[in-house]
Short mmCIF file of N, CA and C in Angstrom, two decimals:
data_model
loop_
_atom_site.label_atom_id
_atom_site.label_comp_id
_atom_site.label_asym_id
_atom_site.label_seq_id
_atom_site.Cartn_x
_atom_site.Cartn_y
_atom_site.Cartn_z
N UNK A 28 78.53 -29.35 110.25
CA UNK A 28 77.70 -29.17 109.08
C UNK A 28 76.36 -29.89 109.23
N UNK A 29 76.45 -31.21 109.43
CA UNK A 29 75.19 -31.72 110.05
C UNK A 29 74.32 -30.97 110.86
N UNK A 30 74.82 -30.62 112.02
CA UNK A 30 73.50 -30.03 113.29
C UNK A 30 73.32 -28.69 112.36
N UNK A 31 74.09 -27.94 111.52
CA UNK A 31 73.52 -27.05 110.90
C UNK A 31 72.35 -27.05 109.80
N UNK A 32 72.72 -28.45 108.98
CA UNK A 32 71.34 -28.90 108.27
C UNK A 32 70.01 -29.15 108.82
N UNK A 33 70.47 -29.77 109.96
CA UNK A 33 69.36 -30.20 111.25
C UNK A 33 68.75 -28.76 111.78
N UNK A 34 69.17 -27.45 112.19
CA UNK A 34 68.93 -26.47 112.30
C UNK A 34 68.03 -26.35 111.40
N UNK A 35 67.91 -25.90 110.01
CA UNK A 35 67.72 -25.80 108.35
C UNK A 35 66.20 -26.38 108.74
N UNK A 36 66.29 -27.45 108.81
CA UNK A 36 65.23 -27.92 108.55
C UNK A 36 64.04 -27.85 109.50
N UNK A 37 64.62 -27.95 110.90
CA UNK A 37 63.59 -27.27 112.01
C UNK A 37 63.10 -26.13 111.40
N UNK A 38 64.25 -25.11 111.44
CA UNK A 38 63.81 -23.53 111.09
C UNK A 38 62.38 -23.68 110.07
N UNK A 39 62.97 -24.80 109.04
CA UNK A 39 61.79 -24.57 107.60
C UNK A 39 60.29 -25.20 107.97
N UNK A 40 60.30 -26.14 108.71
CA UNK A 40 58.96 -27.24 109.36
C UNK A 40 58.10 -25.93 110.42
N UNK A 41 59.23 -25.22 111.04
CA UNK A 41 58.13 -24.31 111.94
C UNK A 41 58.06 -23.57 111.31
N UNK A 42 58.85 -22.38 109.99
CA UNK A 42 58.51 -22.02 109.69
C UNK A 42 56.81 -22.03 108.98
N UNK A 43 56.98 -22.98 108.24
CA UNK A 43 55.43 -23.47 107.67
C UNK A 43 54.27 -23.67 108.37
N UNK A 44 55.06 -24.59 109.75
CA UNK A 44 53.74 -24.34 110.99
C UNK A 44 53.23 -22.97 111.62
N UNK A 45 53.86 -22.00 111.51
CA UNK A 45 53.99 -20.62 111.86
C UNK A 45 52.98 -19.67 110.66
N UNK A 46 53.04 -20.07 109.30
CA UNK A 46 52.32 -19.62 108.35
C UNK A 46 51.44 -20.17 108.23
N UNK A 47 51.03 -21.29 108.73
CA UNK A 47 49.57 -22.16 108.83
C UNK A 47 48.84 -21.21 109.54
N UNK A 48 49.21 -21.14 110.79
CA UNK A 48 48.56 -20.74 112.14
C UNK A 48 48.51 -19.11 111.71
N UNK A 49 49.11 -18.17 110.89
CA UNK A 49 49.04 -16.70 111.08
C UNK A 49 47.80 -16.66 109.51
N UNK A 50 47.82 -17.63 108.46
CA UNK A 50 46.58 -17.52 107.65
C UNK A 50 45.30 -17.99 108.04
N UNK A 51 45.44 -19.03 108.91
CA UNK A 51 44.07 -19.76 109.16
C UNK A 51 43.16 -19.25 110.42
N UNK A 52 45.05 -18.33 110.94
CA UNK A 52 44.04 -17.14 112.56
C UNK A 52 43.84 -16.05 111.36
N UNK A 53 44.16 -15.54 110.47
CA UNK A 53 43.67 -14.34 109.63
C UNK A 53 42.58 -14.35 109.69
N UNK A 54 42.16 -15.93 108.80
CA UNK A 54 40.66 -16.42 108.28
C UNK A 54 39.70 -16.69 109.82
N UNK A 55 39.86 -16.52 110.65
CA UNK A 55 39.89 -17.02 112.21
C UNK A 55 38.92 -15.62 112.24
N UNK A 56 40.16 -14.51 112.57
CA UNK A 56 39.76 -13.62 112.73
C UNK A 56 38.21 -12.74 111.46
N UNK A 57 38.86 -12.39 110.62
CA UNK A 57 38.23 -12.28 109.81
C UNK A 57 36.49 -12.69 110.10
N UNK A 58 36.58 -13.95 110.13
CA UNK A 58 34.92 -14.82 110.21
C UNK A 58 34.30 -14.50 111.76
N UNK A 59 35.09 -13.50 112.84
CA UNK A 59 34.53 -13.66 114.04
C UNK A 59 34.40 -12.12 113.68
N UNK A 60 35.24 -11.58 113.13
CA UNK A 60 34.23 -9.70 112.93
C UNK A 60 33.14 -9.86 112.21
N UNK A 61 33.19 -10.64 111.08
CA UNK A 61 32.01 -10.82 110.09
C UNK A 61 30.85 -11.35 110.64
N UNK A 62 30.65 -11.75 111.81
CA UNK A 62 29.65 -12.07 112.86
C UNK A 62 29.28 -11.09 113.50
N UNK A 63 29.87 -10.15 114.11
CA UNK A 63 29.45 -9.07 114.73
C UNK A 63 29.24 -7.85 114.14
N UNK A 64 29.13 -7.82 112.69
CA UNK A 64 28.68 -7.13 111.66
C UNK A 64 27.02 -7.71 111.42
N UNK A 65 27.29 -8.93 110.74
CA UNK A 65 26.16 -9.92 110.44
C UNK A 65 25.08 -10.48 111.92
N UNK A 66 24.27 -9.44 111.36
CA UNK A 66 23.83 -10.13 113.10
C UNK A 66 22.01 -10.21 112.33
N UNK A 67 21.41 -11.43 113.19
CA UNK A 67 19.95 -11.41 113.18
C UNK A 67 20.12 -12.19 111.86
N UNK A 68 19.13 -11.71 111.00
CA UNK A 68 18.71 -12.65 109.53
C UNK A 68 19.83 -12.78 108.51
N UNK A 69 20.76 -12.83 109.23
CA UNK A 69 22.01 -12.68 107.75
C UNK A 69 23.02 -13.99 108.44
N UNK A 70 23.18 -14.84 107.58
CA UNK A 70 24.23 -15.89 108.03
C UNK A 70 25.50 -15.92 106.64
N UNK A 71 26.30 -16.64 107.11
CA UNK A 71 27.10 -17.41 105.97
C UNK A 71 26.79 -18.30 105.39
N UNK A 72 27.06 -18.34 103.97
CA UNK A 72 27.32 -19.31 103.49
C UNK A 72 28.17 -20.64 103.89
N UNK A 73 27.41 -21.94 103.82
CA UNK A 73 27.63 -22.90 104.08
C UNK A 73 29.23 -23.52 103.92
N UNK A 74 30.07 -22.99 102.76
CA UNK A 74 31.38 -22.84 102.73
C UNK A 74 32.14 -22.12 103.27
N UNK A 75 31.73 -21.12 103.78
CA UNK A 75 32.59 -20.01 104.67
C UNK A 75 32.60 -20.98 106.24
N UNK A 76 31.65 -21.31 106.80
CA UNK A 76 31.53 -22.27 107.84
C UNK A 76 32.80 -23.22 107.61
N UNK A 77 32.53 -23.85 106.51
CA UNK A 77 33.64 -25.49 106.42
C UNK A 77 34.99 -24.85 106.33
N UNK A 78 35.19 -23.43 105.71
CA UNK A 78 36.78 -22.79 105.75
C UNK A 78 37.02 -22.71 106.98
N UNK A 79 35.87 -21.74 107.82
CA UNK A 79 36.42 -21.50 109.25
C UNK A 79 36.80 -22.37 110.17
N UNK A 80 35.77 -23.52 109.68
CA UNK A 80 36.04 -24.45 111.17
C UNK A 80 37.36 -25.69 110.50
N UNK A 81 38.21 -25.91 109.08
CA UNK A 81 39.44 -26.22 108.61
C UNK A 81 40.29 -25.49 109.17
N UNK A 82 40.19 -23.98 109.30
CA UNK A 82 41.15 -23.30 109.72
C UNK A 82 41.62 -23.74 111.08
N UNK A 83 40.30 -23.29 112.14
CA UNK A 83 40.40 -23.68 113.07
C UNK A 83 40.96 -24.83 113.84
N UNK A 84 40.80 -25.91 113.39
CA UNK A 84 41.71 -27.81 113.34
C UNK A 84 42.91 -26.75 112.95
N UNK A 85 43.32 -26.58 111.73
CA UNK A 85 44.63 -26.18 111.18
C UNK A 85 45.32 -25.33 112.41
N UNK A 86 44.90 -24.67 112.58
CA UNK A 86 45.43 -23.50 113.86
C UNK A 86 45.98 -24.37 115.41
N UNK A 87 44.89 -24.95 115.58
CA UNK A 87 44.95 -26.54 116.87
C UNK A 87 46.34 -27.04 116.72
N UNK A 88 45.85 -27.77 115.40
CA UNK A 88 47.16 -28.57 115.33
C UNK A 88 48.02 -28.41 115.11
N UNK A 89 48.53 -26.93 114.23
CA UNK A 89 49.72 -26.34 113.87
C UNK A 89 50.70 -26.00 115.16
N UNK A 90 49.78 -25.06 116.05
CA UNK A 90 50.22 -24.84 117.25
C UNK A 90 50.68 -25.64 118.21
N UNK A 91 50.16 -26.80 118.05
CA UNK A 91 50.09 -28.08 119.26
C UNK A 91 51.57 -28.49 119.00
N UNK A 92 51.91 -28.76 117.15
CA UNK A 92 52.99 -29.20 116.72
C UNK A 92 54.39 -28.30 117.06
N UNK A 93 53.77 -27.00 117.40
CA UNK A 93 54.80 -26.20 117.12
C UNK A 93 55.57 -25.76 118.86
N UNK A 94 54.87 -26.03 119.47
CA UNK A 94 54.71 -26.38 120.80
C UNK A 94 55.53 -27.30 121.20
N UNK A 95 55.06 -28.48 120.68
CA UNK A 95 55.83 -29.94 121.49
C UNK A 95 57.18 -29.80 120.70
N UNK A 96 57.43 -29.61 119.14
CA UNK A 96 58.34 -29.67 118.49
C UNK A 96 59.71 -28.92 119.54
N UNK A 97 58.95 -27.51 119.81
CA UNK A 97 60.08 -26.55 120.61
C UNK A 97 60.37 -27.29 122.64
N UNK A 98 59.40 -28.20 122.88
CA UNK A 98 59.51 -28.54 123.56
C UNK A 98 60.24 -29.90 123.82
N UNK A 99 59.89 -30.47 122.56
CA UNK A 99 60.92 -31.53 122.53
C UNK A 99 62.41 -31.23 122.31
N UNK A 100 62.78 -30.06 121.73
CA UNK A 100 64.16 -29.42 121.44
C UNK A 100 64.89 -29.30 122.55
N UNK A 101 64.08 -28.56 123.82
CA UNK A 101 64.73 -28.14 124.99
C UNK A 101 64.62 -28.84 126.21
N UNK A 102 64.07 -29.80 125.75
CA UNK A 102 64.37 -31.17 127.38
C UNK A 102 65.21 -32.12 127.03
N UNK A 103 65.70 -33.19 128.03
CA UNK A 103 66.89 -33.93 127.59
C UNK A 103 65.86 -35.11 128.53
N UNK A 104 64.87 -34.96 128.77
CA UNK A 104 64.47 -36.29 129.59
C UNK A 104 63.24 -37.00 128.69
N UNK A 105 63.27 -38.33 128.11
CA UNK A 105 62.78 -39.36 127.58
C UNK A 105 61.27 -39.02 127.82
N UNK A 106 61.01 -39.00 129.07
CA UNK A 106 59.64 -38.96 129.41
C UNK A 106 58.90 -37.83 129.13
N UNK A 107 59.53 -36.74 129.42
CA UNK A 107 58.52 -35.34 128.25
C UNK A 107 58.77 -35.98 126.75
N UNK A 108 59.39 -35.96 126.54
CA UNK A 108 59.67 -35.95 124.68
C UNK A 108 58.16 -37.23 124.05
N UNK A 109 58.53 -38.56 125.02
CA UNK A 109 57.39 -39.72 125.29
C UNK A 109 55.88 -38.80 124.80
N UNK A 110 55.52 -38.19 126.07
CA UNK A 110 54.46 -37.46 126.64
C UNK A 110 54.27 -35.87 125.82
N UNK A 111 54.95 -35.65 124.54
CA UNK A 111 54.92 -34.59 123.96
C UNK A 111 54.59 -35.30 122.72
N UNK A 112 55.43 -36.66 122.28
CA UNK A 112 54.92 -37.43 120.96
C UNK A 112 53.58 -37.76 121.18
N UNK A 113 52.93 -38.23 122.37
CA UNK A 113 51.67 -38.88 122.62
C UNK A 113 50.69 -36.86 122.64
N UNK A 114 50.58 -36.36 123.26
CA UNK A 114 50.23 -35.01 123.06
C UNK A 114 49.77 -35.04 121.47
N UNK A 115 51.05 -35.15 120.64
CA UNK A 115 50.92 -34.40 118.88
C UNK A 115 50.32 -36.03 118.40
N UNK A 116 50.58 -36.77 118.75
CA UNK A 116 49.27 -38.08 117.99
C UNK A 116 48.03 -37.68 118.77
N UNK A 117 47.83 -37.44 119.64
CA UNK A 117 46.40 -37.11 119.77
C UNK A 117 45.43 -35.81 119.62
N UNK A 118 47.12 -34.92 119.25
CA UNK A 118 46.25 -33.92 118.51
C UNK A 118 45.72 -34.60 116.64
N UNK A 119 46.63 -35.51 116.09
CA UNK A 119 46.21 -35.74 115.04
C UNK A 119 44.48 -36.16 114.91
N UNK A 120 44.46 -37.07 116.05
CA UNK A 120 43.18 -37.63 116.05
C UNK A 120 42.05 -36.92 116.39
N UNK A 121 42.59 -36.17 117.14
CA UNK A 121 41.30 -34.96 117.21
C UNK A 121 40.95 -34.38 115.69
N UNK A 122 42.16 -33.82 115.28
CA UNK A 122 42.22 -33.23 114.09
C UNK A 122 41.22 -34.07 112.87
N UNK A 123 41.55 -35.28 112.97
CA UNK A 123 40.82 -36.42 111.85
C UNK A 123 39.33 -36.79 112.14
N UNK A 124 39.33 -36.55 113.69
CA UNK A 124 37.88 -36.47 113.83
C UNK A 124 36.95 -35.24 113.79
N UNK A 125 37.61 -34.26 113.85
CA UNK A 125 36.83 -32.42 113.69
C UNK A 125 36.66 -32.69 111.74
N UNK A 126 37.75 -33.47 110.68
CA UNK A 126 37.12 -33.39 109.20
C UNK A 126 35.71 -34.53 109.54
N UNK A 127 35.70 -35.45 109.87
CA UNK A 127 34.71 -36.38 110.30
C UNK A 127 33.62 -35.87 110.42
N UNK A 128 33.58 -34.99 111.69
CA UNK A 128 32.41 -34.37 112.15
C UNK A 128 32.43 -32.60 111.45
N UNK A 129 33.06 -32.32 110.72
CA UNK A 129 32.83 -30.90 109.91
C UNK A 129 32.05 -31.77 108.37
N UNK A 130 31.98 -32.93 108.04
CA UNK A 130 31.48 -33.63 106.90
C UNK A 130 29.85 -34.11 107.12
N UNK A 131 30.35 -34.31 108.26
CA UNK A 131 28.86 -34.48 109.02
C UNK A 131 27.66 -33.60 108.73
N UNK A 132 27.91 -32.37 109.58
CA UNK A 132 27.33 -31.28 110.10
C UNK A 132 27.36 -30.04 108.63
N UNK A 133 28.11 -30.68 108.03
CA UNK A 133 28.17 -29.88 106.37
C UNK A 133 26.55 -29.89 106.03
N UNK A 134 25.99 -28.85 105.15
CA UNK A 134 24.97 -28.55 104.98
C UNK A 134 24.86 -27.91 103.82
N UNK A 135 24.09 -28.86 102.88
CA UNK A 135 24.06 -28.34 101.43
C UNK A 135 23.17 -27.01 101.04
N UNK A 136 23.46 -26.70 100.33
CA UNK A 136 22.71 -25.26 99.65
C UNK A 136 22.55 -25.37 98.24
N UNK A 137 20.83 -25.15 97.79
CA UNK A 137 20.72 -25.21 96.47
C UNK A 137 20.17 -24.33 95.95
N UNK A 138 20.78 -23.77 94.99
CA UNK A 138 20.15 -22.25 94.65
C UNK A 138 18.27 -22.26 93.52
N UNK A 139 17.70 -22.22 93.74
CA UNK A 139 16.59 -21.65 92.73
C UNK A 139 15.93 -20.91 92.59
N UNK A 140 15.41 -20.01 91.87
CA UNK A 140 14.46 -18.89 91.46
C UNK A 140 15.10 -18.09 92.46
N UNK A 141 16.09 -17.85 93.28
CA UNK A 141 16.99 -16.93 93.24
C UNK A 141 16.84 -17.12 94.67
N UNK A 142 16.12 -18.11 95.20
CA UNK A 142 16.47 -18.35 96.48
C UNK A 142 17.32 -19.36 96.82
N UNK A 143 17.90 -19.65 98.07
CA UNK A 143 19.04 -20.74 98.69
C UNK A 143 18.21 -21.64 99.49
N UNK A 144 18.21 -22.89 99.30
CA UNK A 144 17.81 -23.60 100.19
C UNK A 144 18.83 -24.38 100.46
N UNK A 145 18.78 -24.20 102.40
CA UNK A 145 19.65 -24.72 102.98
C UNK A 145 18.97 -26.09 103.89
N UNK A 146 19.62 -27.67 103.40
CA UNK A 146 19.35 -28.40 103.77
C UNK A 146 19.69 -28.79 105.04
N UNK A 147 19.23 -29.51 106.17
CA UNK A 147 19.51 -29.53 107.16
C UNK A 147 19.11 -31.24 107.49
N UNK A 148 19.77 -32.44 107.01
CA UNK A 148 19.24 -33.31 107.18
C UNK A 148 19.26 -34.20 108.65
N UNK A 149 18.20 -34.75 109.17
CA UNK A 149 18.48 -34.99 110.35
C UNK A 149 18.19 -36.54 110.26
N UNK A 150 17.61 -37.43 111.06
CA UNK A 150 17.96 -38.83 111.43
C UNK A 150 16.39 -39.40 111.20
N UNK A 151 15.56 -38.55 111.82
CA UNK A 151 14.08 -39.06 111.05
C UNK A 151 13.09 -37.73 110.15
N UNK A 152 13.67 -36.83 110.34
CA UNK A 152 12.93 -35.48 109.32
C UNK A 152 14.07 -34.59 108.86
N UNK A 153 14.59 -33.90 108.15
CA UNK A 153 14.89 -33.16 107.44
C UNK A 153 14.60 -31.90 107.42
N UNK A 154 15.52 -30.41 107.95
CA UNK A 154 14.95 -29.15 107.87
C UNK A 154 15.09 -28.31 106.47
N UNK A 155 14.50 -27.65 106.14
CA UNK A 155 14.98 -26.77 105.33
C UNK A 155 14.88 -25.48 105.15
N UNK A 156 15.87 -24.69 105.17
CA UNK A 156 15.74 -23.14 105.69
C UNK A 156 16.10 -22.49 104.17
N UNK A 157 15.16 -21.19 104.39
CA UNK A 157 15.17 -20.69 102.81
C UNK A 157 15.83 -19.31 103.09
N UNK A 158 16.66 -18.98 102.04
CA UNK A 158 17.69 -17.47 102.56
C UNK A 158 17.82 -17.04 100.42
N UNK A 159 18.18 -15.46 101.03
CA UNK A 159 17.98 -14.85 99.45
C UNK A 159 19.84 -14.43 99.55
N UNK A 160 20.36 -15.09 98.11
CA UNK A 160 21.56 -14.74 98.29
C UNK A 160 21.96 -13.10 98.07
N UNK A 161 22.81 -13.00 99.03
CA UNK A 161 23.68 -11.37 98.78
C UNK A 161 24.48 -11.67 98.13
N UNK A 162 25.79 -12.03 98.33
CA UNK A 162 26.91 -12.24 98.01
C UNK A 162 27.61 -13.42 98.16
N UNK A 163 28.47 -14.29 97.76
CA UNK A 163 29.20 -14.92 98.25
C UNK A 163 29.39 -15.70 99.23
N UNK A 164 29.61 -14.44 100.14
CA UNK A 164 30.03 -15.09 101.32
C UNK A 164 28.55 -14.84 102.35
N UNK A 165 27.64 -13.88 101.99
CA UNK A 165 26.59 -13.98 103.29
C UNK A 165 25.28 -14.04 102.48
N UNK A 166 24.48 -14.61 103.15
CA UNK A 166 22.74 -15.08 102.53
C UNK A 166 21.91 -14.19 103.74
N UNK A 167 20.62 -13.71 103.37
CA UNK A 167 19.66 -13.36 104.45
C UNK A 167 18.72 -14.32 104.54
N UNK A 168 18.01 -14.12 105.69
CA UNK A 168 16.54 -15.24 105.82
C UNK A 168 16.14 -14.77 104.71
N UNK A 169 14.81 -15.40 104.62
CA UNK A 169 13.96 -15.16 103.48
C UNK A 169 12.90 -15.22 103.58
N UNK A 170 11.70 -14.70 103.42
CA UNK A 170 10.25 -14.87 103.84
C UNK A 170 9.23 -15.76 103.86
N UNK A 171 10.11 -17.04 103.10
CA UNK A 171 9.87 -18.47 103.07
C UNK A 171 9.48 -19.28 104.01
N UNK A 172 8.62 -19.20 104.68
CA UNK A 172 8.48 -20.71 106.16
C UNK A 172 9.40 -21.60 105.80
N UNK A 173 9.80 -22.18 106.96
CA UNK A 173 11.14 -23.34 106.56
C UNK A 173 10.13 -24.11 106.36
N UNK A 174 10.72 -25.46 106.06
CA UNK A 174 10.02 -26.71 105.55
C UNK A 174 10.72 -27.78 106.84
N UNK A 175 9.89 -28.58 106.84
CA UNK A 175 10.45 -29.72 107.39
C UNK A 175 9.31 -30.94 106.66
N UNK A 176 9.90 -32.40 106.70
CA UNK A 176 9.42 -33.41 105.48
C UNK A 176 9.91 -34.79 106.86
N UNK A 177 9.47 -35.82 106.54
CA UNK A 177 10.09 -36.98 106.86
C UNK A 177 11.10 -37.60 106.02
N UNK A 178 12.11 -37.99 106.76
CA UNK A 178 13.10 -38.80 105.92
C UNK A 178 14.38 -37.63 106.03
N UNK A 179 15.41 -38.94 106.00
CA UNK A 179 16.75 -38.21 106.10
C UNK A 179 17.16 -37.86 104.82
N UNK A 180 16.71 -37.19 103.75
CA UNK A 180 17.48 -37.14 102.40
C UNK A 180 17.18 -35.63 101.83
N UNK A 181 17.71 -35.72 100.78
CA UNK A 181 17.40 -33.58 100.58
C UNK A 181 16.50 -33.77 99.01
N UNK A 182 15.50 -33.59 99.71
CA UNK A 182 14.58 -32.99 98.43
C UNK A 182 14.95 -32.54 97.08
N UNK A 183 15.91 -31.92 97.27
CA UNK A 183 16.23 -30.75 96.94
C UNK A 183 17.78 -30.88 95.87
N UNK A 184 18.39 -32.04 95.72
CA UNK A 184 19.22 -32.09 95.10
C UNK A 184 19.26 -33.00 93.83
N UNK A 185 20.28 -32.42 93.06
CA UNK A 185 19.32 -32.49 91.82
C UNK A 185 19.36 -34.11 91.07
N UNK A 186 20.35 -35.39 92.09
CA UNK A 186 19.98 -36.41 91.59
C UNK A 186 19.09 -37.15 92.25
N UNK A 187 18.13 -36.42 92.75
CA UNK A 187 16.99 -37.21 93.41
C UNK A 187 15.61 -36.66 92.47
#
């Protein structure tokens, strides 16, 4: 009855790792046709970016887990199982450093007079790219010259 609970619960852990990895490759997929549709002056929105590249970590690490998990099942020697735990901690850390650097590289958008300005702050000037929203999920350029300013901060938001 035990190794059958023990069964149970593998089955349910990969299950979930298995539904991570088949929604976040959906969203995977999805965002790499929507590129080869969207081509030239048309980008995404700044949130469609931070979904894709969550998914993407999610997909990494789901897989990595789901991997060593089945690999740790079917060896009987200390030293893979060792070298499969060290594998899935350093996929964590990758993982904790891709939110790190996806927080980073995040890029605000502020809507006015019906245009998007997309901030781009850098270390001694600041870009800013101007796009007219479509929809949701995609913005076009806009006939706006970008801006660039000194200083790392956004013009442009509304507690400044």
């Amino acid at each position: 009855e035990g190794l059958m609970e023990k069964n149970n619960e593998i089955n349910t852990k990969d299950k979930f790792l298995k539904k991570i990895c088949k929604i976040c490759g959906i969203i995977i997929v999805v965002y790499i046709i929507g590129l080869c549709f969207i081509s030239g002056k048309y980008v995404y929105h700044a949130w469609v970016n931070v979904v894709t590249a969550l998914s993407v970590l999610s997909v990494g690490l789901s897989a990595t887990f789901l991997i060593f998990r089945w690999v740790k099942r079917k060896t009987k020697y200390k030293l893979i199982k060792l070298f499969s735990n060290l594998v899935c901690a350093l996929a964590v850390m990758v993982f904790i450093f891709g939110l790190i650097f996806i927080s980073i590289m995040y890029t605000p958008e502020h809507k006015d007079n019906g245009l998007i300005a997309r901030v781009h702050p850098g270390i001694h000037h600041t870009n800013v790219y101007f796009f007219e929203d479509i929809n949701i999920f995609i913005m076009k350029e806009s006939s706006r010259k970008e801006e660039m300013y000194d200083g790392s901060y956004d013009r442009y938001a509304s507690d400044n």
